Amino acid sequence: MQYKIKVIPRVFHFKQPAGTSRGVYTERKSWFIELTSPDMPGRMGIGECAPLPDLSCDYNAGYEDTLRKLCGEFERDGKIDYPKASEYPSVLFGLETALAHLNAGTTAFFDTPFSRGEEGIPINGLVWMGSYEEMLKRMEEKVEKGFRCIKLKVGAIDFDLELNLVKRIRDRFSSSEIELRLDANGGFTPDDALYKLELLSQYAIHSIEQPIKPKQWNVMARLCRESPLPIALDEELIGINDFAMMKYMLNIIRPAYIILKPSLHGGMYGTGKWIEAATEKNVHTWITSALESNVGLNAIAQFAAKTYGPAITMPQGLGTGQLFLDNIEMPLEIRGDELYYNA
């Protein structure tokens, strides 16, 4: 089949600065793929390529040139070269999304209860890093909106303040009322990580994501063995695209969870491979967005519903649709603590 691609850059602006231990985001650049085919007149598929600077393995100063080159190869070959494209996960995800959209003729890519508007996907609320007062206020807002699983970014402000914030949350809400996930984004050091995890463990934490920076497999493996808190990996997975290497890394570190972002972890194809490898090693998974616009968020939600099947019980990280002042309209709606597709 023949295809034609148009690449369109676009910058989105956050409603409020999004703070992590790596820095603060105020804007977000994406590249959109418009995919058409003479064999499907009147249809267009849209995909979003949204790498994160200083995090994505495929982002550099020449990203747009690489994107256009790979899109040109797709136009020439009429198919995705997965072994090669897996090295460029954000590009692969954009191509997969555009192709799924074109083939389906609708933003409901796959036939699932979610895409038919019959079921929602449970999601966690996300509290960004900020001052103590800001984080406490955001936490209270999420609870008031009906979230029962909340993810709290830690590792940027004074740890004693963060610990006190967690304590205050637990003083007000028991673990049966609120499931609390933490994300350190690699903000702890190998020397202090275990001590901090022990202090946090007294507050019934569901899990902590990436306590130390990636590529320290021996240290991370020790933490997973000795930590009183279940550890989830995220940044650790970036750049690992070979299935055998996925299993090898999981076998060495043995985390409790891995958290999968298609834009970072090999597109939908690579995310599926990670889930297969994790299932073999009895590692649990959930899927989350990587600050894409609603175009990418919808694709991830459609994929999560197809991958995990109906009646998903594990909250997914798909509550990012209201981050931007200038987001793209999509038929997505948060009701309580679930994401719905308005079919």
mmCIF file of N, CA, C and O in Angstrom, residues 35-84:
data_model
loop_
_atom_site.group_PDB
_atom_site.id
_atom_site.type_symbol
_atom_site.label_atom_id
_atom_site.label_comp_id
_atom_site.label_asym_id
_atom_site.label_seq_id
_atom_site.Cartn_x
_atom_site.Cartn_y
_atom_site.Cartn_z
ATOM 1 N N LEU A 35 -0.959 11.076 8.014
ATOM 2 C CA LEU A 35 -0.769 9.935 7.115
ATOM 3 C C LEU A 35 -1.990 9.772 6.218
ATOM 4 O O LEU A 35 -3.119 9.688 6.699
ATOM 5 N N THR A 36 -1.756 9.724 4.918
ATOM 6 C CA THR A 36 -2.830 9.480 3.956
ATOM 7 C C THR A 36 -2.394 8.394 2.986
ATOM 8 O O THR A 36 -1.206 8.049 2.890
ATOM 9 N N SER A 37 -3.371 7.844 2.277
ATOM 10 C CA SER A 37 -3.099 6.808 1.284
ATOM 11 C C SER A 37 -4.099 6.944 0.136
ATOM 12 O O SER A 37 -5.300 7.103 0.386
ATOM 13 N N PRO A 38 -3.633 6.862 -1.122
ATOM 14 C CA PRO A 38 -4.573 6.891 -2.250
ATOM 15 C C PRO A 38 -5.506 5.688 -2.246
ATOM 16 O O PRO A 38 -6.566 5.721 -2.875
ATOM 17 N N ASP A 39 -5.119 4.637 -1.524
ATOM 18 C CA ASP A 39 -5.978 3.456 -1.418
ATOM 19 C C ASP A 39 -7.110 3.657 -0.418
ATOM 20 O O ASP A 39 -8.022 2.829 -0.334
ATOM 21 N N MET A 40 -7.040 4.725 0.385
ATOM 22 C CA MET A 40 -8.084 5.044 1.362
ATOM 23 C C MET A 40 -8.489 6.502 1.200
ATOM 24 O O MET A 40 -8.222 7.337 2.074
ATOM 25 N N PRO A 41 -9.103 6.868 0.095
ATOM 26 C CA PRO A 41 -9.438 8.274 -0.148
ATOM 27 C C PRO A 41 -10.392 8.821 0.914
ATOM 28 O O PRO A 41 -11.278 8.127 1.392
ATOM 29 N N GLY A 42 -10.138 10.063 1.291
ATOM 30 C CA GLY A 42 -10.995 10.706 2.275
ATOM 31 C C GLY A 42 -10.624 10.431 3.709
ATOM 32 O O GLY A 42 -11.245 10.980 4.628
ATOM 33 N N ARG A 43 -9.617 9.596 3.949
ATOM 34 C CA ARG A 43 -9.190 9.282 5.311
ATOM 35 C C ARG A 43 -7.832 9.908 5.612
ATOM 36 O O ARG A 43 -7.027 10.133 4.718
ATOM 37 N N MET A 44 -7.616 10.157 6.896
ATOM 38 C CA MET A 44 -6.315 10.633 7.363
ATOM 39 C C MET A 44 -6.031 10.037 8.727
ATOM 40 O O MET A 44 -6.923 9.943 9.568
ATOM 41 N N GLY A 45 -4.805 9.616 8.939
ATOM 42 C CA GLY A 45 -4.373 9.133 10.243
ATOM 43 C C GLY A 45 -3.415 10.126 10.873
ATOM 44 O O GLY A 45 -2.516 10.632 10.207
ATOM 45 N N ILE A 46 -3.632 10.430 12.154
ATOM 46 C CA ILE A 46 -2.781 11.388 12.866
ATOM 47 C C ILE A 46 -2.034 10.659 13.971
ATOM 48 O O ILE A 46 -2.629 9.932 14.764
ATOM 49 N N GLY A 47 -0.733 10.860 14.028
ATOM 50 C CA GLY A 47 0.085 10.292 15.092
ATOM 51 C C GLY A 47 0.959 11.356 15.714
ATOM 52 O O GLY A 47 1.335 12.326 15.040
ATOM 53 N N GLU A 48 1.282 11.193 16.982
ATOM 54 C CA GLU A 48 2.096 12.176 17.697
ATOM 55 C C GLU A 48 3.448 11.587 18.072
ATOM 56 O O GLU A 48 3.529 10.509 18.664
ATOM 57 N N CYS A 49 4.505 12.311 17.705
ATOM 58 C CA CYS A 49 5.868 11.958 18.100
ATOM 59 C C CYS A 49 6.313 12.996 19.124
ATOM 60 O O CYS A 49 6.481 14.167 18.788
ATOM 61 N N ALA A 50 6.471 12.567 20.369
ATOM 62 C CA ALA A 50 6.696 13.524 21.453
ATOM 63 C C ALA A 50 7.838 13.062 22.351
ATOM 64 O O ALA A 50 7.613 12.588 23.473
ATOM 65 N N PRO A 51 9.092 13.188 21.888
ATOM 66 C CA PRO A 51 10.220 12.802 22.739
ATOM 67 C C PRO A 51 10.419 13.808 23.863
ATOM 68 O O PRO A 51 10.034 14.979 23.753
ATOM 69 N N LEU A 52 10.993 13.350 24.954
ATOM 70 C CA LEU A 52 11.297 14.218 26.095
ATOM 71 C C LEU A 52 12.794 14.536 26.104
ATOM 72 O O LEU A 52 13.620 13.626 26.201
ATOM 73 N N PRO A 53 13.169 15.807 25.991
ATOM 74 C CA PRO A 53 14.590 16.169 26.051
ATOM 75 C C PRO A 53 15.238 15.655 27.334
ATOM 76 O O PRO A 53 14.619 15.641 28.388
ATOM 77 N N ASP A 54 16.475 15.207 27.199
ATOM 78 C CA ASP A 54 17.267 14.702 28.334
ATOM 79 C C ASP A 54 16.728 13.400 28.919
ATOM 80 O O ASP A 54 17.183 12.967 29.979
ATOM 81 N N LEU A 55 15.743 12.782 28.243
ATOM 82 C CA LEU A 55 15.210 11.522 28.741
ATOM 83 C C LEU A 55 15.039 10.494 27.624
ATOM 84 O O LEU A 55 15.494 9.365 27.744
ATOM 85 N N SER A 56 14.380 10.871 26.534
ATOM 86 C CA SER A 56 14.152 9.939 25.432
ATOM 87 C C SER A 56 15.475 9.521 24.800
ATOM 88 O O SER A 56 16.367 10.350 24.585
ATOM 89 N N CYS A 57 15.564 8.241 24.466
ATOM 90 C CA CYS A 57 16.804 7.743 23.861
ATOM 91 C C CYS A 57 16.953 8.199 22.416
ATOM 92 O O CYS A 57 18.050 8.147 21.854
ATOM 93 N N ASP A 58 15.864 8.671 21.785
ATOM 94 C CA ASP A 58 15.921 9.051 20.377
ATOM 95 C C ASP A 58 15.911 10.565 20.164
ATOM 96 O O ASP A 58 15.816 11.029 19.033
ATOM 97 N N TYR A 59 16.007 11.337 21.250
ATOM 98 C CA TYR A 59 15.958 12.791 21.080
ATOM 99 C C TYR A 59 17.360 13.382 21.011
ATOM 100 O O TYR A 59 18.225 13.076 21.835
ATOM 101 N N ASN A 60 17.580 14.244 20.016
ATOM 102 C CA ASN A 60 18.802 15.042 19.929
ATOM 103 C C ASN A 60 18.506 16.259 19.059
ATOM 104 O O ASN A 60 17.363 16.464 18.621
ATOM 105 N N ALA A 61 19.522 17.063 18.816
ATOM 106 C CA ALA A 61 19.320 18.308 18.072
ATOM 107 C C ALA A 61 18.823 18.053 16.648
ATOM 108 O O ALA A 61 18.175 18.908 16.052
ATOM 109 N N GLY A 62 19.123 16.877 16.117
ATOM 110 C CA GLY A 62 18.690 16.562 14.757
ATOM 111 C C GLY A 62 17.444 15.701 14.696
ATOM 112 O O GLY A 62 17.221 14.991 13.704
ATOM 113 N N TYR A 63 16.615 15.764 15.747
ATOM 114 C CA TYR A 63 15.447 14.873 15.832
ATOM 115 C C TYR A 63 14.517 15.009 14.640
ATOM 116 O O TYR A 63 14.094 14.001 14.055
ATOM 117 N N GLU A 64 14.195 16.231 14.251
ATOM 118 C CA GLU A 64 13.226 16.413 13.166
ATOM 119 C C GLU A 64 13.765 15.839 11.855
ATOM 120 O O GLU A 64 13.003 15.249 11.074
ATOM 121 N N ASP A 65 15.055 15.987 11.600
ATOM 122 C CA ASP A 65 15.640 15.404 10.389
ATOM 123 C C ASP A 65 15.524 13.882 10.405
ATOM 124 O O ASP A 65 15.192 13.258 9.387
ATOM 125 N N THR A 66 15.802 13.272 11.573
ATOM 126 C CA THR A 66 15.668 11.819 11.702
ATOM 127 C C THR A 66 14.226 11.380 11.506
ATOM 128 O O THR A 66 13.944 10.388 10.824
ATOM 129 N N LEU A 67 13.296 12.129 12.098
ATOM 130 C CA LEU A 67 11.874 11.821 11.959
ATOM 131 C C LEU A 67 11.467 11.839 10.496
ATOM 132 O O LEU A 67 10.802 10.915 10.012
ATOM 133 N N ARG A 68 11.854 12.884 9.773
ATOM 134 C CA ARG A 68 11.472 12.992 8.358
ATOM 135 C C ARG A 68 12.109 11.877 7.532
ATOM 136 O O ARG A 68 11.495 11.347 6.598
ATOM 137 N N LYS A 69 13.325 11.497 7.870
ATOM 138 C CA LYS A 69 13.993 10.406 7.156
ATOM 139 C C LYS A 69 13.250 9.089 7.368
ATOM 140 O O LYS A 69 13.002 8.334 6.408
ATOM 141 N N LEU A 70 12.892 8.785 8.603
ATOM 142 C CA LEU A 70 12.188 7.541 8.893
ATOM 143 C C LEU A 70 10.793 7.533 8.267
ATOM 144 O O LEU A 70 10.325 6.488 7.794
ATOM 145 N N CYS A 71 10.144 8.689 8.248
ATOM 146 C CA CYS A 71 8.840 8.779 7.586
ATOM 147 C C CYS A 71 8.988 8.552 6.083
ATOM 148 O O CYS A 71 8.131 7.918 5.457
ATOM 149 N N GLY A 72 10.079 9.070 5.515
ATOM 150 C CA GLY A 72 10.338 8.837 4.091
ATOM 151 C C GLY A 72 10.556 7.367 3.785
ATOM 152 O O GLY A 72 10.090 6.856 2.747
ATOM 153 N N GLU A 73 11.230 6.663 4.675
ATOM 154 C CA GLU A 73 11.439 5.223 4.482
ATOM 155 C C GLU A 73 10.118 4.464 4.582
ATOM 156 O O GLU A 73 9.891 3.498 3.848
ATOM 157 N N PHE A 74 9.245 4.924 5.484
ATOM 158 C CA PHE A 74 7.923 4.296 5.593
ATOM 159 C C PHE A 74 7.119 4.517 4.319
ATOM 160 O O PHE A 74 6.456 3.601 3.809
ATOM 161 N N GLU A 75 7.173 5.725 3.772
ATOM 162 C CA GLU A 75 6.483 6.010 2.503
ATOM 163 C C GLU A 75 7.013 5.104 1.389
ATOM 164 O O GLU A 75 6.240 4.574 0.585
ATOM 165 N N ARG A 76 8.318 4.921 1.364
ATOM 166 C CA ARG A 76 8.945 4.106 0.316
ATOM 167 C C ARG A 76 8.604 2.632 0.443
ATOM 168 O O ARG A 76 8.257 1.958 -0.541
ATOM 169 N N ASP A 77 8.660 2.109 1.673
ATOM 170 C CA ASP A 77 8.489 0.669 1.886
ATOM 171 C C ASP A 77 7.031 0.259 2.102
ATOM 172 O O ASP A 77 6.681 -0.906 1.909
ATOM 173 N N GLY A 78 6.215 1.193 2.576
ATOM 174 C CA GLY A 78 4.809 0.875 2.828
ATOM 175 C C GLY A 78 4.580 0.052 4.078
ATOM 176 O O GLY A 78 3.500 -0.525 4.259
ATOM 177 N N LYS A 79 5.582 -0.012 4.962
ATOM 178 C CA LYS A 79 5.439 -0.766 6.211
ATOM 179 C C LYS A 79 6.462 -0.269 7.218
ATOM 180 O O LYS A 79 7.433 0.410 6.854
ATOM 181 N N ILE A 80 6.246 -0.632 8.479
ATOM 182 C CA ILE A 80 7.160 -0.240 9.549
ATOM 183 C C ILE A 80 8.249 -1.294 9.698
ATOM 184 O O ILE A 80 7.965 -2.490 9.821
ATOM 185 N N ASP A 81 9.495 -0.852 9.669
ATOM 186 C CA ASP A 81 10.633 -1.732 9.933
ATOM 187 C C ASP A 81 10.848 -1.749 11.453
ATOM 188 O O ASP A 81 11.557 -0.915 12.004
ATOM 189 N N TYR A 82 10.212 -2.712 12.145
ATOM 190 C CA TYR A 82 10.201 -2.691 13.614
ATOM 191 C C TYR A 82 11.585 -2.792 14.249
ATOM 192 O O TYR A 82 11.873 -2.061 15.201
ATOM 193 N N PRO A 83 12.476 -3.680 13.791
ATOM 194 C CA PRO A 83 13.799 -3.715 14.430
ATOM 195 C C PRO A 83 14.519 -2.371 14.380
ATOM 196 O O PRO A 83 15.132 -1.950 15.361
ATOM 197 N N LYS A 84 14.426 -1.683 13.250
ATOM 198 C CA LYS A 84 15.078 -0.380 13.131
ATOM 199 C C LYS A 84 14.296 0.696 13.870
ATOM 200 O O LYS A 84 14.864 1.491 14.613
#
